[in-house]
Coordinates of C-alpha atoms in Angstrom, one line a residue:
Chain A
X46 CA 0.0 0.0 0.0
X47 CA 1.1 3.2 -0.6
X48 CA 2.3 6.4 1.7
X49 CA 2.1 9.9 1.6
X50 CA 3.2 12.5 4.0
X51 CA 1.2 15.6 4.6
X52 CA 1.6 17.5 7.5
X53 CA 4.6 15.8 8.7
X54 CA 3.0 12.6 9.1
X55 CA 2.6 9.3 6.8
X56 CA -0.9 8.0 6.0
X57 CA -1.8 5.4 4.1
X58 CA -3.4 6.3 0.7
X59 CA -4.5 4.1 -2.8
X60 CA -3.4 5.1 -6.5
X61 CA -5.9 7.7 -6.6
X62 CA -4.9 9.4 -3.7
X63 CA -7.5 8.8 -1.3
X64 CA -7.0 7.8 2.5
X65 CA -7.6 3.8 3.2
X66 CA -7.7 4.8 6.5
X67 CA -9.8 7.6 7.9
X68 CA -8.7 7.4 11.4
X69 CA -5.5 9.0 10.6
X70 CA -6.9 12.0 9.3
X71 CA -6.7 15.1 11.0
X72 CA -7.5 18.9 10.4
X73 CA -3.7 19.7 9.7
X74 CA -3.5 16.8 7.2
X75 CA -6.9 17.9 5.6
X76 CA -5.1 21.9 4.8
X77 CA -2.3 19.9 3.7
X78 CA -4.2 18.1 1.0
X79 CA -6.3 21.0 0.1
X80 CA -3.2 23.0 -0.4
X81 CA -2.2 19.8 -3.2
X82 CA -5.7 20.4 -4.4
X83 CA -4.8 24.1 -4.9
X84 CA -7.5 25.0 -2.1
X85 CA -7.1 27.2 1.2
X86 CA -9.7 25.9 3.9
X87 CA -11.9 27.9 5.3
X88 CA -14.5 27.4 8.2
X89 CA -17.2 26.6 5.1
X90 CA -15.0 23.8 3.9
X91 CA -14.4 22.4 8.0
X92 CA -18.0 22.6 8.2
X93 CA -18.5 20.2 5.0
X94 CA -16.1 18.1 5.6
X95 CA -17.3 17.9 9.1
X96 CA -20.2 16.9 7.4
X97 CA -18.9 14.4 4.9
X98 CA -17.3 12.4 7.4
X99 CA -20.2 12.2 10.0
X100 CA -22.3 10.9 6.8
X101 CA -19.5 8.7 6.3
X102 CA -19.0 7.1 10.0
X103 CA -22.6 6.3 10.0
X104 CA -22.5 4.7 6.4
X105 CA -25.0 6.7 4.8
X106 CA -24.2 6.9 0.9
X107 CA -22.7 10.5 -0.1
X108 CA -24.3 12.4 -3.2
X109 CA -24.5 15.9 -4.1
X110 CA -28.7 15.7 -3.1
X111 CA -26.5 15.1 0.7
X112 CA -25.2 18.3 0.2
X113 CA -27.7 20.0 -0.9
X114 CA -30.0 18.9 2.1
X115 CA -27.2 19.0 4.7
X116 CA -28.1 23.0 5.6
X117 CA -24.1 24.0 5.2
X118 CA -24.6 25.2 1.8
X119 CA -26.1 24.7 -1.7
X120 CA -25.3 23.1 -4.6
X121 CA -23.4 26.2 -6.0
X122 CA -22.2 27.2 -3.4
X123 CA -20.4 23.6 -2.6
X124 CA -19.2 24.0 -6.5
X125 CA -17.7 27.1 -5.9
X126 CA -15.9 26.0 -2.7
X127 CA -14.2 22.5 -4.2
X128 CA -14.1 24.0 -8.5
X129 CA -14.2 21.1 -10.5
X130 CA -14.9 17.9 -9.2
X131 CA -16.4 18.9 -5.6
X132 CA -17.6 15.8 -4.5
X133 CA -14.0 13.9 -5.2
X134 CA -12.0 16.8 -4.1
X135 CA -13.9 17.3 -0.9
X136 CA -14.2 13.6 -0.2
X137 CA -10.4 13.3 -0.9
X138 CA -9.1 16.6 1.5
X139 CA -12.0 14.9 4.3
X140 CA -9.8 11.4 4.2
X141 CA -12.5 9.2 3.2
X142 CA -13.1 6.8 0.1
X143 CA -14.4 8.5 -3.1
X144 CA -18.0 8.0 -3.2
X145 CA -19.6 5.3 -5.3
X146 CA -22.6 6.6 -6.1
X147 CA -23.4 8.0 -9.3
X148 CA -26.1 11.1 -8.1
Chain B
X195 CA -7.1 3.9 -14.3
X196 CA -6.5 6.1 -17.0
X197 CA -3.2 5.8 -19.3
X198 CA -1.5 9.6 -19.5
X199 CA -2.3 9.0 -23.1
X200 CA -5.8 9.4 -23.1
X201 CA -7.3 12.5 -23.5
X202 CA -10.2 13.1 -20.7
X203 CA -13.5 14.0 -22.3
X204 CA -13.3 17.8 -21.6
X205 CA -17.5 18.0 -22.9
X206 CA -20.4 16.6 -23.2
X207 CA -23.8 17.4 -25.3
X208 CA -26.3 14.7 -24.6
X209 CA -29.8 14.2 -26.2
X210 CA -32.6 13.2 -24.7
X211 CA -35.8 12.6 -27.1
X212 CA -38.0 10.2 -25.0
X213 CA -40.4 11.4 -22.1
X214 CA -40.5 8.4 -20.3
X215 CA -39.1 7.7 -16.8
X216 CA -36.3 6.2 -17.5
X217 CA -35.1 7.9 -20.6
X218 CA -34.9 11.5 -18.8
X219 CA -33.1 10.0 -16.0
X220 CA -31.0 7.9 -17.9
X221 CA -30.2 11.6 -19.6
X222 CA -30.4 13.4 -16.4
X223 CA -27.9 11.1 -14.4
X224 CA -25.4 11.1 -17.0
X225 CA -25.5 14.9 -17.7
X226 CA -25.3 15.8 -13.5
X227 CA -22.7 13.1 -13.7
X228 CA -20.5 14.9 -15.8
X229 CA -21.3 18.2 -14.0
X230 CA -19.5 16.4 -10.8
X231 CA -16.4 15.1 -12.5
X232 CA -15.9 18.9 -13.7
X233 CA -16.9 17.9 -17.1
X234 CA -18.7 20.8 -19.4
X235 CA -22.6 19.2 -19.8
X236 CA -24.8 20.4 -22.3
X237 CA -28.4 18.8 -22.3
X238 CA -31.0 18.9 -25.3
X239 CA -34.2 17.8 -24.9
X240 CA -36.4 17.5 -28.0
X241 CA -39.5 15.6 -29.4
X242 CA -41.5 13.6 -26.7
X243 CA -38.0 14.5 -24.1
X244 CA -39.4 18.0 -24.1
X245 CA -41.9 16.3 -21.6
X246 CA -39.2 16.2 -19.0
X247 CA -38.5 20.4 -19.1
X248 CA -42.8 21.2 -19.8
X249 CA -43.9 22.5 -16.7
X250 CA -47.1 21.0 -17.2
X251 CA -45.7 17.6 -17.4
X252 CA -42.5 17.4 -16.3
X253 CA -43.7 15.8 -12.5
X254 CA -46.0 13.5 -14.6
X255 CA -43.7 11.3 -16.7
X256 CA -44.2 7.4 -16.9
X257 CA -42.7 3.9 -17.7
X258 CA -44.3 2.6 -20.6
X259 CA -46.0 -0.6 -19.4
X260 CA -46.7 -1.5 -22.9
X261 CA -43.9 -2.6 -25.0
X262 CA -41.4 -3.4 -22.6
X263 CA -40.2 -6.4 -22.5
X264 CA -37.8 -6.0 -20.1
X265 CA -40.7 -4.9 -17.2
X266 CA -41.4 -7.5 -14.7
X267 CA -43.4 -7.5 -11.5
X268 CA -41.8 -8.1 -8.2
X269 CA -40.7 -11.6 -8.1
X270 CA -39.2 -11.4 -11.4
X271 CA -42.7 -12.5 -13.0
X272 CA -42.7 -11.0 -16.7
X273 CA -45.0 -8.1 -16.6
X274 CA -48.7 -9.4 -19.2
X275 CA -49.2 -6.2 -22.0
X276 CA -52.1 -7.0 -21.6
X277 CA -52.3 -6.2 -17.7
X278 CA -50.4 -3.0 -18.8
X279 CA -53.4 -1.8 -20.8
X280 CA -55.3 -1.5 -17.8
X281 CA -56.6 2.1 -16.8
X282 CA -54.4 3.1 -13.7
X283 CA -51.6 0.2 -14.2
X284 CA -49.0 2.8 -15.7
X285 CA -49.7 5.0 -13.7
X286 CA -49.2 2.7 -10.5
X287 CA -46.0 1.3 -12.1
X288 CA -44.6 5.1 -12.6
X289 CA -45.4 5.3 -8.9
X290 CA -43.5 2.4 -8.1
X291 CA -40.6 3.2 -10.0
X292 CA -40.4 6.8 -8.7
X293 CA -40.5 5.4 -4.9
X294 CA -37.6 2.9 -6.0
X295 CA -35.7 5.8 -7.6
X296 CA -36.8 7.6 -4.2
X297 CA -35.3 5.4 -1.4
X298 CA -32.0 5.9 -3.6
X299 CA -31.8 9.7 -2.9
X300 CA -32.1 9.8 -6.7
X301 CA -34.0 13.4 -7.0
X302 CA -37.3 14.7 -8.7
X303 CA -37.0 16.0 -12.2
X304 CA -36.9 19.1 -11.4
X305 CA -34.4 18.9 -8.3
X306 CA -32.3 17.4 -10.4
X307 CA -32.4 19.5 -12.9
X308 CA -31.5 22.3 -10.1
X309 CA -28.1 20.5 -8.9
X310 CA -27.5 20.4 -12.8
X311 CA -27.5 24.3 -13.4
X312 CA -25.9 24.9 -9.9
X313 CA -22.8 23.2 -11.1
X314 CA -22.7 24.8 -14.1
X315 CA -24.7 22.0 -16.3
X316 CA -26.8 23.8 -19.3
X317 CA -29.9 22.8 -20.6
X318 CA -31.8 23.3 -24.0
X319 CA -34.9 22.7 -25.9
X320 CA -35.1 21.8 -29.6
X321 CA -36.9 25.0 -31.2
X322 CA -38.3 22.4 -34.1
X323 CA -39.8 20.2 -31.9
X324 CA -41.0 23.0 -29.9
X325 CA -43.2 24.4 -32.9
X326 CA -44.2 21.2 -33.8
X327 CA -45.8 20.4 -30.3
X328 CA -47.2 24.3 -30.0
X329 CA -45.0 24.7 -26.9
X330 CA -43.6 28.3 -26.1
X331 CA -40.8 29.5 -23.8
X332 CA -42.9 29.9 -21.4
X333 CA -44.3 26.6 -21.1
X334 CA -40.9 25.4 -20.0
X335 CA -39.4 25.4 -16.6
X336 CA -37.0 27.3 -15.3
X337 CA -33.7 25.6 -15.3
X338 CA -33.7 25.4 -18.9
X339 CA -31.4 27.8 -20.9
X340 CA -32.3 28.6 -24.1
X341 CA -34.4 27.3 -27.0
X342 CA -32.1 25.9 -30.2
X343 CA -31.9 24.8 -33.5
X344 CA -29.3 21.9 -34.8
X345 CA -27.7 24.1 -36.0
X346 CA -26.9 26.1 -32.9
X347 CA -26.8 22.7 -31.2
X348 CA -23.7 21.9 -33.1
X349 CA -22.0 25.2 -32.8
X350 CA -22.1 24.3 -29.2
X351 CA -20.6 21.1 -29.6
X352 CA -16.9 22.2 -30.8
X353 CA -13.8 21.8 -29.4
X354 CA -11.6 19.2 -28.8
X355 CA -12.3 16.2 -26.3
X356 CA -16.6 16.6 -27.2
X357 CA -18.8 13.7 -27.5
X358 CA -22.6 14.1 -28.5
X359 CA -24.3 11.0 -26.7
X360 CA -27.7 10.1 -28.3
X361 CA -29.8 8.4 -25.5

């Protein structure tokens, strides 16, 4: 399996980049893979992926209907905050899998 | 997954020119899916597809429970035509399918059509279509766009790494 380090510390990641183990995810690591992502947190992006990784822990499926419903922000908004691919980039900088679903 | 040879798709234009259930989703799902993975997505909806983006219809839309053989009851029983003559048997099979669609967080028409234009997604009608069927602009919901011809259509459709995806 492969390693990166961000933050000074070493967590375990797959090809893609994402973590294959969320435990060792912290908010220091998250900036440091936003920064790769070419994003500066803010409180907004805390607060989603706050969000994304309570959804997560209690194994409901992530889609961007979640986000929409989740009362942090709306669609745009949460386009604007992660530009491009929000759900990946968001679920990547929040250390959990990249969602499987496909709404 | 992807060699560094490949070019990513960079755009899509996809057509949708069915009304039922299952066609506009098919079209709808693809186009918000390209929205997500930061792909540019057009979506055209003409002939009985303009259905899906008609006000008046667009919360109405069935499965066709004539004609297809690939409907079945629960159990896996093939589905009689017959049966699917019936008045009230579409409609309760549309129903069921939008309460299956429903326990998978998959949205409404028109929801859907709302995270599609909040991440940037564009959708069109066909203007020809639109004559034919006496629709006007204002028939049509909000989230759509603009009105087009083929011609236009195609204009939009340049650039390198475009596909046009006929549903």
């Amino acid at each position: 399996m492969a390693q990166k380090e961000f933050a000074g510390q070493m967590v375990d990641v797959n090809e893609e980049g994402y973590f294959t183990n969320p435990q060792q995810w912290n908010k220091e690591i998250a900036a440091a893979v936003a920064k790769e992502e070419g994003l500066e947190l803010s409180d907004k992006h805390y607060a989603i992926i706050e969000f994304l990784r309570n959804r997560f822990n209690s194994g409901e499926a992530l889609s961007i209907r979640s986000i929409n419903k989740s009362g942090i922000v709306d669609v745009k908004e949460f386009y604007a905050l992660f530009p491009g691919a929000p759900l990946k980039k968001s679920t990547k900088i929040a250390g959990i899998p990249k969602p499987s679903s496909c709404i | 997954m992807s060699s560094s040879n490949d070019k990513p798709l960079k755009k899509v234009c996809i057509i949708c020119a069915k009304g039922t259930i299952e066609d506009v989703y098919a079209a709808l799902v693809m186009t918000n899916g390209a929205v997500m993975e930061g792909i540019e997505a057009k979506l055209f909806f003409t002939f009985f597809g303009l259905d899906a983006i008609t006000k008046k219809q667009m919360k109405k839309l069935k499965t066709a429970t004539i004609g297809n053989p690939a409907l079945r009851m629960p159990g896996n029983i093939p589905f009689p035509t017959l049966l699917g003559a019936l008045p009230g048997v579409e409609a309760g099979v549309s129903a069921m399918m939008k309460s299956q669609m429903e326990q998978l967080d998959i949205p409404p028409v028109d929801e859907f059509m709302e995270l599609i234009t909040a991440g940037g997604g564009e959708i069109y009608a066909c203007k020809l279509a639109m004559d034919m069927f006496k629709l006007k602009r204002e028939d049509l919901c909000e989230h759509v766009s603009g009105v087009l011809t083929i011609g236009e259509f195609y204009e939009m459709a340049g650039g390198e790494g475009t596909q046009i995806i006929f549903t």
